Every structure is written in C-alpha cells, then in structure tokens.
mmCIF file of C-alpha atoms and ligand atoms in Angstrom:
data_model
loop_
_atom_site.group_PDB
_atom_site.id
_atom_site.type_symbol
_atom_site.label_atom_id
_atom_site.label_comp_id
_atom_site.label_asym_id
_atom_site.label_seq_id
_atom_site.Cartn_x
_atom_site.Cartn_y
_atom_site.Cartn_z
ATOM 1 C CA UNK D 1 -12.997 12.429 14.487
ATOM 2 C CA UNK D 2 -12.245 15.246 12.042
ATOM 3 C CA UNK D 3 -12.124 14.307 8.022
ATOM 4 C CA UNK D 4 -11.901 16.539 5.301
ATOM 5 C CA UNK D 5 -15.060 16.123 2.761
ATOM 6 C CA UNK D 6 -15.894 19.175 0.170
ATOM 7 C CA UNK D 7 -12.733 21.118 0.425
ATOM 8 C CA UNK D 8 -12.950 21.352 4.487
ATOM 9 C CA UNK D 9 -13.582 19.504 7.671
ATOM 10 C CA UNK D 10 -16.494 18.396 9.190
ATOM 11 C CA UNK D 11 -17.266 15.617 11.942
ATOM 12 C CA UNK D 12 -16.956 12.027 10.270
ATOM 13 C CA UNK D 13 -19.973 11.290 12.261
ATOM 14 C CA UNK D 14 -22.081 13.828 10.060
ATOM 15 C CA UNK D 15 -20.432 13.709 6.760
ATOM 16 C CA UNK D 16 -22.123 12.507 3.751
ATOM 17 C CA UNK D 17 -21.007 11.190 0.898
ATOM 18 C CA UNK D 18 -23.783 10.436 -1.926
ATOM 19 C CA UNK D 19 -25.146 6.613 -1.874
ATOM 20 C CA UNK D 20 -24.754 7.226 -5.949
ATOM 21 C CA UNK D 21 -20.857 8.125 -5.767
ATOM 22 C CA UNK D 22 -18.570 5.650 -7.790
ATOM 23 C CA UNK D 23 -16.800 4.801 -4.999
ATOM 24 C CA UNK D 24 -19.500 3.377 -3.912
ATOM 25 C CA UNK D 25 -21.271 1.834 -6.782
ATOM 26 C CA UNK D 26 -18.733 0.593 -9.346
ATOM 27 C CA UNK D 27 -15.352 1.099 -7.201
ATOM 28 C CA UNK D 28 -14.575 4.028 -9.288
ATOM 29 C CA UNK D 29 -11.559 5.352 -6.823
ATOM 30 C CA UNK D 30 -7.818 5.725 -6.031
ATOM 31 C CA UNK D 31 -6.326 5.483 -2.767
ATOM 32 C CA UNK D 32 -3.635 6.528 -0.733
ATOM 33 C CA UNK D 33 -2.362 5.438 3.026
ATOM 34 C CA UNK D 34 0.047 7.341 4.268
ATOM 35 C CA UNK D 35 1.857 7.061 7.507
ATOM 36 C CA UNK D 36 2.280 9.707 9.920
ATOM 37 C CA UNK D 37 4.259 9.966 13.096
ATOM 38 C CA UNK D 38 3.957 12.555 15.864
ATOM 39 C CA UNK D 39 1.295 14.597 13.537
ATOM 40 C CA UNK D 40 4.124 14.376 10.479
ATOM 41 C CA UNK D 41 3.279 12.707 7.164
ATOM 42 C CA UNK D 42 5.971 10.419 5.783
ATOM 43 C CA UNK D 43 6.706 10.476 2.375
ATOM 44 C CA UNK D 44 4.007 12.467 1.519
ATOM 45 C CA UNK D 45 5.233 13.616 -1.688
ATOM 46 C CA UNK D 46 5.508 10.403 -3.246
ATOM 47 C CA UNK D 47 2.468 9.463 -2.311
ATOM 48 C CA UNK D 48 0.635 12.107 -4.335
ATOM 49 C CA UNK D 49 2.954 11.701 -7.178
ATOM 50 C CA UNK D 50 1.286 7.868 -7.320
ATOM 51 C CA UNK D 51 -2.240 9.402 -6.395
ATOM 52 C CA UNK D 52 -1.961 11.629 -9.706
ATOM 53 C CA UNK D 53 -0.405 8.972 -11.184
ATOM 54 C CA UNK D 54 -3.242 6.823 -9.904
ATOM 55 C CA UNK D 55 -6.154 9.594 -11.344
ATOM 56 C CA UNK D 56 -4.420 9.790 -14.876
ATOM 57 C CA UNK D 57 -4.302 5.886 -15.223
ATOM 58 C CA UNK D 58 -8.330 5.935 -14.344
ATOM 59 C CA UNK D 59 -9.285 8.929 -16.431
ATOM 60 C CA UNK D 60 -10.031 10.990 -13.450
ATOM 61 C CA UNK D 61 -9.788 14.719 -13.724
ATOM 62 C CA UNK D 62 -6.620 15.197 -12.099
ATOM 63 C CA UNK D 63 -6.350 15.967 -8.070
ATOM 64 C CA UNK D 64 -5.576 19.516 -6.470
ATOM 65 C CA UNK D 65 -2.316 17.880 -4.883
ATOM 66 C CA UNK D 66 -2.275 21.729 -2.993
ATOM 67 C CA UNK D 67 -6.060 20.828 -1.603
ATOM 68 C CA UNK D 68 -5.005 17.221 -0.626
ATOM 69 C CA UNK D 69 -1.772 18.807 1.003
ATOM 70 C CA UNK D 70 -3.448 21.085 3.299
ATOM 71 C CA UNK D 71 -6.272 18.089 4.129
ATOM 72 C CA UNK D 72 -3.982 15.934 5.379
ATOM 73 C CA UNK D 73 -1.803 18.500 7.435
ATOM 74 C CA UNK D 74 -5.878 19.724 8.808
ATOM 75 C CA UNK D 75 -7.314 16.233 9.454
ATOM 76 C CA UNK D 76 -3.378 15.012 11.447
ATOM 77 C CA UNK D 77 -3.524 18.703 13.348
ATOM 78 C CA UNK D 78 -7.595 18.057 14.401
ATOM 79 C CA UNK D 79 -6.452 14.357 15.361
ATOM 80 C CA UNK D 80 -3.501 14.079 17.560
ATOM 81 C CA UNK D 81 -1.905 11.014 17.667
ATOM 82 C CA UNK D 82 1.277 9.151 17.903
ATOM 83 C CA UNK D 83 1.241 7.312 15.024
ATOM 84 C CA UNK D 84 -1.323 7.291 12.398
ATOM 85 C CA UNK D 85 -2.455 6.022 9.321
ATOM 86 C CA UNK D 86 -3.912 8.628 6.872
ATOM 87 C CA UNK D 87 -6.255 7.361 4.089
ATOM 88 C CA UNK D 88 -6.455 9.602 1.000
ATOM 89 C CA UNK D 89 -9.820 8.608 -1.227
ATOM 90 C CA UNK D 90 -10.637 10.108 -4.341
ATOM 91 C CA UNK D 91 -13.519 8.813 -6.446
ATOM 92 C CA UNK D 92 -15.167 9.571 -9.366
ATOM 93 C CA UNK D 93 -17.749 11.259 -7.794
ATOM 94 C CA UNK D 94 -21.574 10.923 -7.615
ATOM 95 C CA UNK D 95 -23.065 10.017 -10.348
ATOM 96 C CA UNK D 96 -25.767 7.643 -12.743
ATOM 97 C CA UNK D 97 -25.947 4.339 -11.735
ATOM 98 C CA UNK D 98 -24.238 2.615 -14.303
ATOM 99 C CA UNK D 99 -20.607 3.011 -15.142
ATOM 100 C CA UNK D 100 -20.334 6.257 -16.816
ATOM 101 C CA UNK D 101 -19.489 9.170 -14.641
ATOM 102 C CA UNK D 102 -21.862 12.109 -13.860
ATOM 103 C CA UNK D 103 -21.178 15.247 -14.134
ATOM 104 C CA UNK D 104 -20.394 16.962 -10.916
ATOM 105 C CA UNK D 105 -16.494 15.332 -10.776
ATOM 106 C CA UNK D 106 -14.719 13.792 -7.984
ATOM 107 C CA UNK D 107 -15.004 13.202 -4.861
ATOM 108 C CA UNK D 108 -12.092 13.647 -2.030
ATOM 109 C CA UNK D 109 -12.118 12.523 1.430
ATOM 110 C CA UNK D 110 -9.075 12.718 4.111
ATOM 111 C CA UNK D 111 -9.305 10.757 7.309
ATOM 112 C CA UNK D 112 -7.062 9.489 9.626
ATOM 113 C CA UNK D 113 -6.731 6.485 11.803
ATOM 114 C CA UNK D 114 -4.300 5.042 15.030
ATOM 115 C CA UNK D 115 -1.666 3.102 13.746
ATOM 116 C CA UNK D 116 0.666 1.117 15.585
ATOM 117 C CA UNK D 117 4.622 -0.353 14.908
ATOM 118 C CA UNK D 118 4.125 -3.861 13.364
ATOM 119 C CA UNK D 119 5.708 -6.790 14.679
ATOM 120 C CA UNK D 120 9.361 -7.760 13.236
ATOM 121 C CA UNK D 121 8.316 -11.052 11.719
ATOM 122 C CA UNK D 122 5.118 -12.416 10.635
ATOM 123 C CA UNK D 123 3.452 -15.500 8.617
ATOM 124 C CA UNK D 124 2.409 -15.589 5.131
ATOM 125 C CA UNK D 125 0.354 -17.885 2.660
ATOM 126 C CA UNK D 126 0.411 -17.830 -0.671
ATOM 127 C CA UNK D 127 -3.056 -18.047 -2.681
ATOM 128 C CA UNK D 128 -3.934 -19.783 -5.940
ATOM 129 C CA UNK D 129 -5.628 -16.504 -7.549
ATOM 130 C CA UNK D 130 -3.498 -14.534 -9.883
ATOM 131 C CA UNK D 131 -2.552 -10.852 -10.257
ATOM 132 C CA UNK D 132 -3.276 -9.468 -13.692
ATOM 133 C CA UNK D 133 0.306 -7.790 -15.112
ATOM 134 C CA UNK D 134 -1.508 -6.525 -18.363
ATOM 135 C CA UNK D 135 -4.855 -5.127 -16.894
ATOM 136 C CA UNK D 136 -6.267 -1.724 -17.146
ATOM 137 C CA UNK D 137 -5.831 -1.261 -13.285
ATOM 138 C CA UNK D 138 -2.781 -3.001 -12.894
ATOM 139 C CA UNK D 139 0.048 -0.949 -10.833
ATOM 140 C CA UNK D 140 -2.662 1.569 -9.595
ATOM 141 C CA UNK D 141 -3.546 2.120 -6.623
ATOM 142 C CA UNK D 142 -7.047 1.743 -6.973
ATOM 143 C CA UNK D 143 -10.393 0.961 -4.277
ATOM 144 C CA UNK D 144 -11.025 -2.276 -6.254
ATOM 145 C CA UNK D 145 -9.542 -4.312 -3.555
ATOM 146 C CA UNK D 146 -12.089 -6.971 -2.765
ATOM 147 C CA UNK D 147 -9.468 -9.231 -4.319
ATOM 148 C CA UNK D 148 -7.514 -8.411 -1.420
ATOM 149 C CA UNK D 149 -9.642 -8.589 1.120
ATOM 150 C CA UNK D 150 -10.420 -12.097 0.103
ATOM 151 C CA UNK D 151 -7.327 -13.104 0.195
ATOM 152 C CA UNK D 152 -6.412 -11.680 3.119
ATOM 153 C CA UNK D 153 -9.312 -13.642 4.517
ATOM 154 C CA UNK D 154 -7.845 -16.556 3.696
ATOM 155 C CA UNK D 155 -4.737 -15.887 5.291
ATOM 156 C CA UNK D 156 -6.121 -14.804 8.304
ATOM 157 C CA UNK D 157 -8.335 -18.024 8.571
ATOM 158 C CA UNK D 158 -4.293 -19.703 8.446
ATOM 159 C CA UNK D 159 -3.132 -17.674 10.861
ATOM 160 C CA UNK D 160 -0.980 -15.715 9.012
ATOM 161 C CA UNK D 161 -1.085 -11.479 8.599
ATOM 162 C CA UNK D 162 -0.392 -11.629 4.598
ATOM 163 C CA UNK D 163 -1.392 -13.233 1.171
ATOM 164 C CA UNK D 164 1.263 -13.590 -1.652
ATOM 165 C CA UNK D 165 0.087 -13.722 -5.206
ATOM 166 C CA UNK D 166 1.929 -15.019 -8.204
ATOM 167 C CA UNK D 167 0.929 -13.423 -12.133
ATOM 168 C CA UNK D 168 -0.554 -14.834 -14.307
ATOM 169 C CA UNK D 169 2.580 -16.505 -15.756
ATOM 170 C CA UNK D 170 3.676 -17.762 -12.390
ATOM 171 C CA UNK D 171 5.946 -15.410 -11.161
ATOM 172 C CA UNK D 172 6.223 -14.052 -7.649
ATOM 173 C CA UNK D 173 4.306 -10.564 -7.775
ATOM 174 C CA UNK D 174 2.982 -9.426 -4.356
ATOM 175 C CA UNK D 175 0.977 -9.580 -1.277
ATOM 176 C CA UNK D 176 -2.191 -7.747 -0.815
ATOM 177 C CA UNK D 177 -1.302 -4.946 0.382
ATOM 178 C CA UNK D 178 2.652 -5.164 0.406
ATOM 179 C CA UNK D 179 5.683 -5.768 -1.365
ATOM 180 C CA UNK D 180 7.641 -8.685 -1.357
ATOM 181 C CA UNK D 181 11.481 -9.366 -1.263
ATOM 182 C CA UNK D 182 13.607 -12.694 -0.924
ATOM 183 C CA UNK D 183 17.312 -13.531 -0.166
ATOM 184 C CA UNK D 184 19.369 -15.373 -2.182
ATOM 185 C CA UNK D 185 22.794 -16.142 -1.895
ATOM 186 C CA UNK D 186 22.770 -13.557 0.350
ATOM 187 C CA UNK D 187 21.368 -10.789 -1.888
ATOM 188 C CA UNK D 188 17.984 -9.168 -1.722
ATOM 189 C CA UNK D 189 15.493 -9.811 -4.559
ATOM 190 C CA UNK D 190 12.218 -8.115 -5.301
ATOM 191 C CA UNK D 191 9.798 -9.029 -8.132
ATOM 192 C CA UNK D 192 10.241 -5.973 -10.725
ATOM 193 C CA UNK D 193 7.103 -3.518 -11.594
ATOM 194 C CA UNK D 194 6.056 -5.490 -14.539
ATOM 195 C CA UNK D 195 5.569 -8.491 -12.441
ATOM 196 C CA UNK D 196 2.322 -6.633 -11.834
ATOM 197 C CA UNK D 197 2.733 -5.612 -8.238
ATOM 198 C CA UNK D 198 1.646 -1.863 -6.918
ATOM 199 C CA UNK D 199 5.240 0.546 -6.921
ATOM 200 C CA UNK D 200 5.273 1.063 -3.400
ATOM 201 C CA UNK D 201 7.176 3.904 -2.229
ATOM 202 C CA UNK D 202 8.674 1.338 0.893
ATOM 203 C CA UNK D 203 9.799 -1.066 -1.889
ATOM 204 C CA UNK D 204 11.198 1.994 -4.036
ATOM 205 C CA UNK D 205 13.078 3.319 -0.754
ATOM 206 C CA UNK D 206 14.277 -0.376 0.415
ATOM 207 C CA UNK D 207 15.601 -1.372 -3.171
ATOM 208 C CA UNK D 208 17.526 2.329 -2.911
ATOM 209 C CA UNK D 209 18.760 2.047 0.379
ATOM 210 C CA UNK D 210 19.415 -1.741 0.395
ATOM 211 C CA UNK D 211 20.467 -2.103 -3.008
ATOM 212 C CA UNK D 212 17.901 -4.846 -3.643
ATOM 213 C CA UNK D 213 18.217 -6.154 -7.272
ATOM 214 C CA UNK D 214 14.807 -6.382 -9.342
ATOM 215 C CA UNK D 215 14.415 -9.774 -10.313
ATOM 216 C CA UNK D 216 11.897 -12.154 -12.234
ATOM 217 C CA UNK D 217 11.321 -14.855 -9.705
ATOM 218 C CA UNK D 218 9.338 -17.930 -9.939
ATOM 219 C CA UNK D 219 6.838 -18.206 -6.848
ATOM 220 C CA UNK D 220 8.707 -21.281 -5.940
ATOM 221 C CA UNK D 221 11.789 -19.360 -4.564
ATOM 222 C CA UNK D 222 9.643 -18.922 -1.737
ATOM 223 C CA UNK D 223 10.078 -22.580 -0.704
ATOM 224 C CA UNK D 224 13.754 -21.977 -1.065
ATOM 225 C CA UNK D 225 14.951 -18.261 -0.448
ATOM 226 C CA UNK D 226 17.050 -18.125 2.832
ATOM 227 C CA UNK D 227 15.189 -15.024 3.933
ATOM 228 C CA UNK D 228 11.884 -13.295 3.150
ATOM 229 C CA UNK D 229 10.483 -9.842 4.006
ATOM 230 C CA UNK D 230 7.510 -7.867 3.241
ATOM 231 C CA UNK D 231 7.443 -3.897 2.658
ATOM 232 C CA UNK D 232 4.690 -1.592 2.716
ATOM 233 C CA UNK D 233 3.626 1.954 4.220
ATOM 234 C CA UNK D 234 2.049 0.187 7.602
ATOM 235 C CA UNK D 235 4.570 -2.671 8.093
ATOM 236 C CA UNK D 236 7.814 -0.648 7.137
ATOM 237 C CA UNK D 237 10.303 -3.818 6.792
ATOM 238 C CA UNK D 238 8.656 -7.073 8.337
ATOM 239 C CA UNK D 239 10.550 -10.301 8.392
ATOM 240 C CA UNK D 240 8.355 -13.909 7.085
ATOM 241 C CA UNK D 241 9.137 -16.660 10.201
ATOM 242 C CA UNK D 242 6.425 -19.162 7.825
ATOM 243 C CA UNK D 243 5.437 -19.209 3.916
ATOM 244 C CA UNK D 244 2.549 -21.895 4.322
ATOM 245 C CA UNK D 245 4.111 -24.545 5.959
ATOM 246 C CA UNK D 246 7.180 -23.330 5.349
ATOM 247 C CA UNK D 247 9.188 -22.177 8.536
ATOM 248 C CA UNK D 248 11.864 -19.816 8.474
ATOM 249 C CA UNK D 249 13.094 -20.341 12.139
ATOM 250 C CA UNK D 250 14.813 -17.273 13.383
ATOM 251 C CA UNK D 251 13.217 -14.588 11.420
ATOM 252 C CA UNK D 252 13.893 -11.874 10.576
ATOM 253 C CA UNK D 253 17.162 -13.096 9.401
ATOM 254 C CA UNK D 254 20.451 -10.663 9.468
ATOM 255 C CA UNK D 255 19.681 -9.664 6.092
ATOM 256 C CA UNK D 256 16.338 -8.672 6.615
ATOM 257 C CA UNK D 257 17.576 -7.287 10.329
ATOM 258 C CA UNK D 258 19.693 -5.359 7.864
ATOM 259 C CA UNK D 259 17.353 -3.681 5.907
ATOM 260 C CA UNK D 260 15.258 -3.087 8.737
ATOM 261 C CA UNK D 261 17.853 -1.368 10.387
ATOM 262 C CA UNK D 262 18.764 0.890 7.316
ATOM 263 C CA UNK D 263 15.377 1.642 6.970
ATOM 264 C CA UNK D 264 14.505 2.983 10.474
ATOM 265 C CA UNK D 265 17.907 4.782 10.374
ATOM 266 C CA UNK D 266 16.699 6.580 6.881
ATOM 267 C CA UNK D 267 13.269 7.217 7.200
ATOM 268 C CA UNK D 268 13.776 9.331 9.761
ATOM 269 C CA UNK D 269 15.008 11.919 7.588
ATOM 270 C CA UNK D 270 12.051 11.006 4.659
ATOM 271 C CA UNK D 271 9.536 12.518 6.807
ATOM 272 C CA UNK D 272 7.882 15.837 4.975
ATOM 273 C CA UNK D 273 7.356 18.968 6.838
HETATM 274 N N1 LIG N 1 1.016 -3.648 -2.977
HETATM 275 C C1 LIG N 1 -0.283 -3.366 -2.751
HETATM 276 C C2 LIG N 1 -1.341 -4.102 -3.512
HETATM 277 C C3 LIG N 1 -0.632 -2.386 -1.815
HETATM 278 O O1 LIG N 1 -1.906 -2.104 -1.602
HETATM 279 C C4 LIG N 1 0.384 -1.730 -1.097
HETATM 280 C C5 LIG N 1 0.070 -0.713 -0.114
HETATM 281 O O2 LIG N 1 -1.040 -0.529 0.291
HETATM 282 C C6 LIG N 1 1.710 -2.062 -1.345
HETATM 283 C C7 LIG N 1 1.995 -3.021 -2.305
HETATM 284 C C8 LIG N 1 2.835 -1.388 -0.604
HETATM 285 O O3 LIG N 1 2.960 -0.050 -1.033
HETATM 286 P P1 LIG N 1 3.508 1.104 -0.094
HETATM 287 O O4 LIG N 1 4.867 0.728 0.330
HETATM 288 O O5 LIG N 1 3.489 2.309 -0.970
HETATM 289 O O6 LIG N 1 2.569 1.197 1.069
#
C-alpha cells in the first residue's frame, strides 16, 4: 500500500512517523475521510474546506490544500480500487513531550483503504455520555475520538453499528461518527450545528437536497419519530430498523427511501475531478 508521508509516497510498510508526534502523544490532529469511487474523490472540496477549518479551530499552521490535493489523487492512482475510503491526517507534528508543540510543524499523512456500500438499514443505541456543545473541540473534526470508539464499543457489544449521543442539555446531537435525522409528521428533522454535532458534508447535502428542517430535538423523539436515518461520508443515507429496544419494522421507511434515493441520484454529479 502506497501513502503519502513528507510531501510524497512511500510504502506504508516503511513509513515512519516520529513516536514523539502529537498525534500520537496528546491527540494533537484533524482528520478527514473521504470517499472515493472508481479512483474519484467525492466531495473533495468540502472536505478540505472543514480540514482548514479544522487546522484554524486547533491553532495549526494552516494545510497546503494544493499538497493534500495532489496526495490524495497519488495515493487513489497507486491504489486501485472500487470504492475506497481515503483518510486525510494532519497533526501537530513531532514534538516535546508535553503539550506544547515543537518546532518542526505538522505532520500530513494520506492513505487509503477498501470501502464497501453499507447496508440500507441498521440498529442504533443511544449512550448515557454527553457531547460537549461549548468545548474548544466541539464541531471539529479532530483525532480525539476515543469517546467514540467507546461508544461505539458499546453499541457493538448490543448489536447495533451506531451510538447516538444527546448534549449536555439533553438534546439529540449525533452518533459517533454520523449525523442523525428523524421524521415527523412526515418531515425530516436534523439536530442543528449548535446542538454540538460535527457539520458533515452528507448532512449539509441531505438537508439541501431533502429539504430537511434544522431542529432542536429532545433525545426522546427517538422513541417516537416515525422514521430515523443516519448520514455520514461511509454510510451515505442509512435507514434505523431499532433505537435500543425500539423497533422500527420496515426500515428504511419511504421517507428515508426518499432521501436515499435523492441522494444516490445527486451525488453522482458531486464527485470532483
Ligand atoms: N459526526 C461525527 C462525529 C463524525 O465523525 C462524522 C464523520 O466521520 C460525521 C458526523 C459525518 O460527517 P460526514 O458526513 O462529513 O462524513
């Protein structure tokens, strides 16, 4: 496997990344995962519009989006595959331990791995851990995710592919690593930004393509909303069929079908050269 390490490629078998970079140490990174089908990136420029967002928002010198640009277009022509997901990490470089930075700046690595089409519906849980809407990190897309992969643990150990959080004030935010939307009354619902959930560019496309209102939601509308979905870069629109013990028999539900629908149709033309 090719990745892209010190402004080229190398083997990812061989590369080396210092055991004193940030990343590593104190979680010190941004992060992007961006699809890529048949070798072509999707969305790719709204992805590093959020990874430069991401760098500002962290006080990290801000990426060559020109050097990340011709990484990922390297790494997907040195890896054919179908469908892939490319992960975009950029750290603050190696450096003291301790949490101030050293001085010979970031780090960027480019990789890619297979990807496959998720299935239409899947089960969620919802966790008793908050997500922060006023912290330093919140809406960035940052490596700090152990959160995440703790609660996506515990929704594995259920049986289910997703955890839902609520903010600290109780309102529906998001999952771990996607977006979350509801039906009510027929109409499609998605916590807004300041909930404290990540903008995800699939949630930005599905509200404009959809229509989906951004709403305040108490995480009890789960236990009521006809219909629920999930959105993110790797699932594209999934359907819920279980919140907990919650079933939603028949999911994805024609809303969701809907949206699913509208999304494969528009997507297709979203993909960057
Ligand atoms: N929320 C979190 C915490 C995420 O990590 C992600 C994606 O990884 C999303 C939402 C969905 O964002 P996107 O649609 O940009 O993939």
């Amino acid at each position: 496997m090719k990745i892209w390490l010190d402004g080229g490629l190398q083997d990812s078998e061989t590369a080396r990344v210092s055991v004193f970079d940030h990343g590593l140490t104190v979680g010190d990174g941004i992060f992007e995962t961006v699809k890529a089908a048949e070798g072509r990136p999707f969305a790719l420029t709204r992805h590093l519009d959020r990874l430069a967002r991401s760098a500002r928002g962290l006080g990290l010198p801000e990426p060559d989006l020109d050097e990340v640009r011709r990484a990922c277009a390297a790494v997907l022509d040195a890896n054919p595959m179908p469908l892939g997901r490319l992960r975009i990490t950029y750290t603050g470089g190696y450096g003291p331990l301790g949490s101030d930075r050293g001085e010979k700046g970031p780090t960027l690595v480019v990789a890619v791995g297979e990807s496959a089409r998720r299935p239409d519906s899947t089960a969620v849980i919802t966790v008793p851990w908050t997500r922060n809407e006023r912290g330093a990190l919140t809406g960035l897309k940052t490596t700090s995710y152990a959160e995440n992969v703790v609660a996506l643990a515990r929704a594995r150990e259920q049986g289910a592919s997703e955890a839902l959080f609520a903010n600290t004030v109780g309102r529906l935010c998001e999952g771990t690593g996607s977006n979350v939307f509801v039906v009510l009354d027929g109409e499609i619902h998605t916590p807004p930004v300041d909930s404290g959930c990540l903008a995800g560019i699939t949630r930005a496309l599905t509200v404009e393509w959809t229509g989906a209102k951004e709403t305040d939601l108490p995480l009890d509308v789960l236990d009521s909303a006809e219909e629920v979905f999930l959105t993110s870069t790797l699932r594209d629109v999934q359907g819920v069929h279980r919140v907990d013990s919650r079933e939603l028999p028949g999911a994805p539900g024609p809303v969701t079908a809907k949206a699913m629908r509208l999304f494969d149709e528009q997507a297709g033309d979203d993909l960057d050269p």
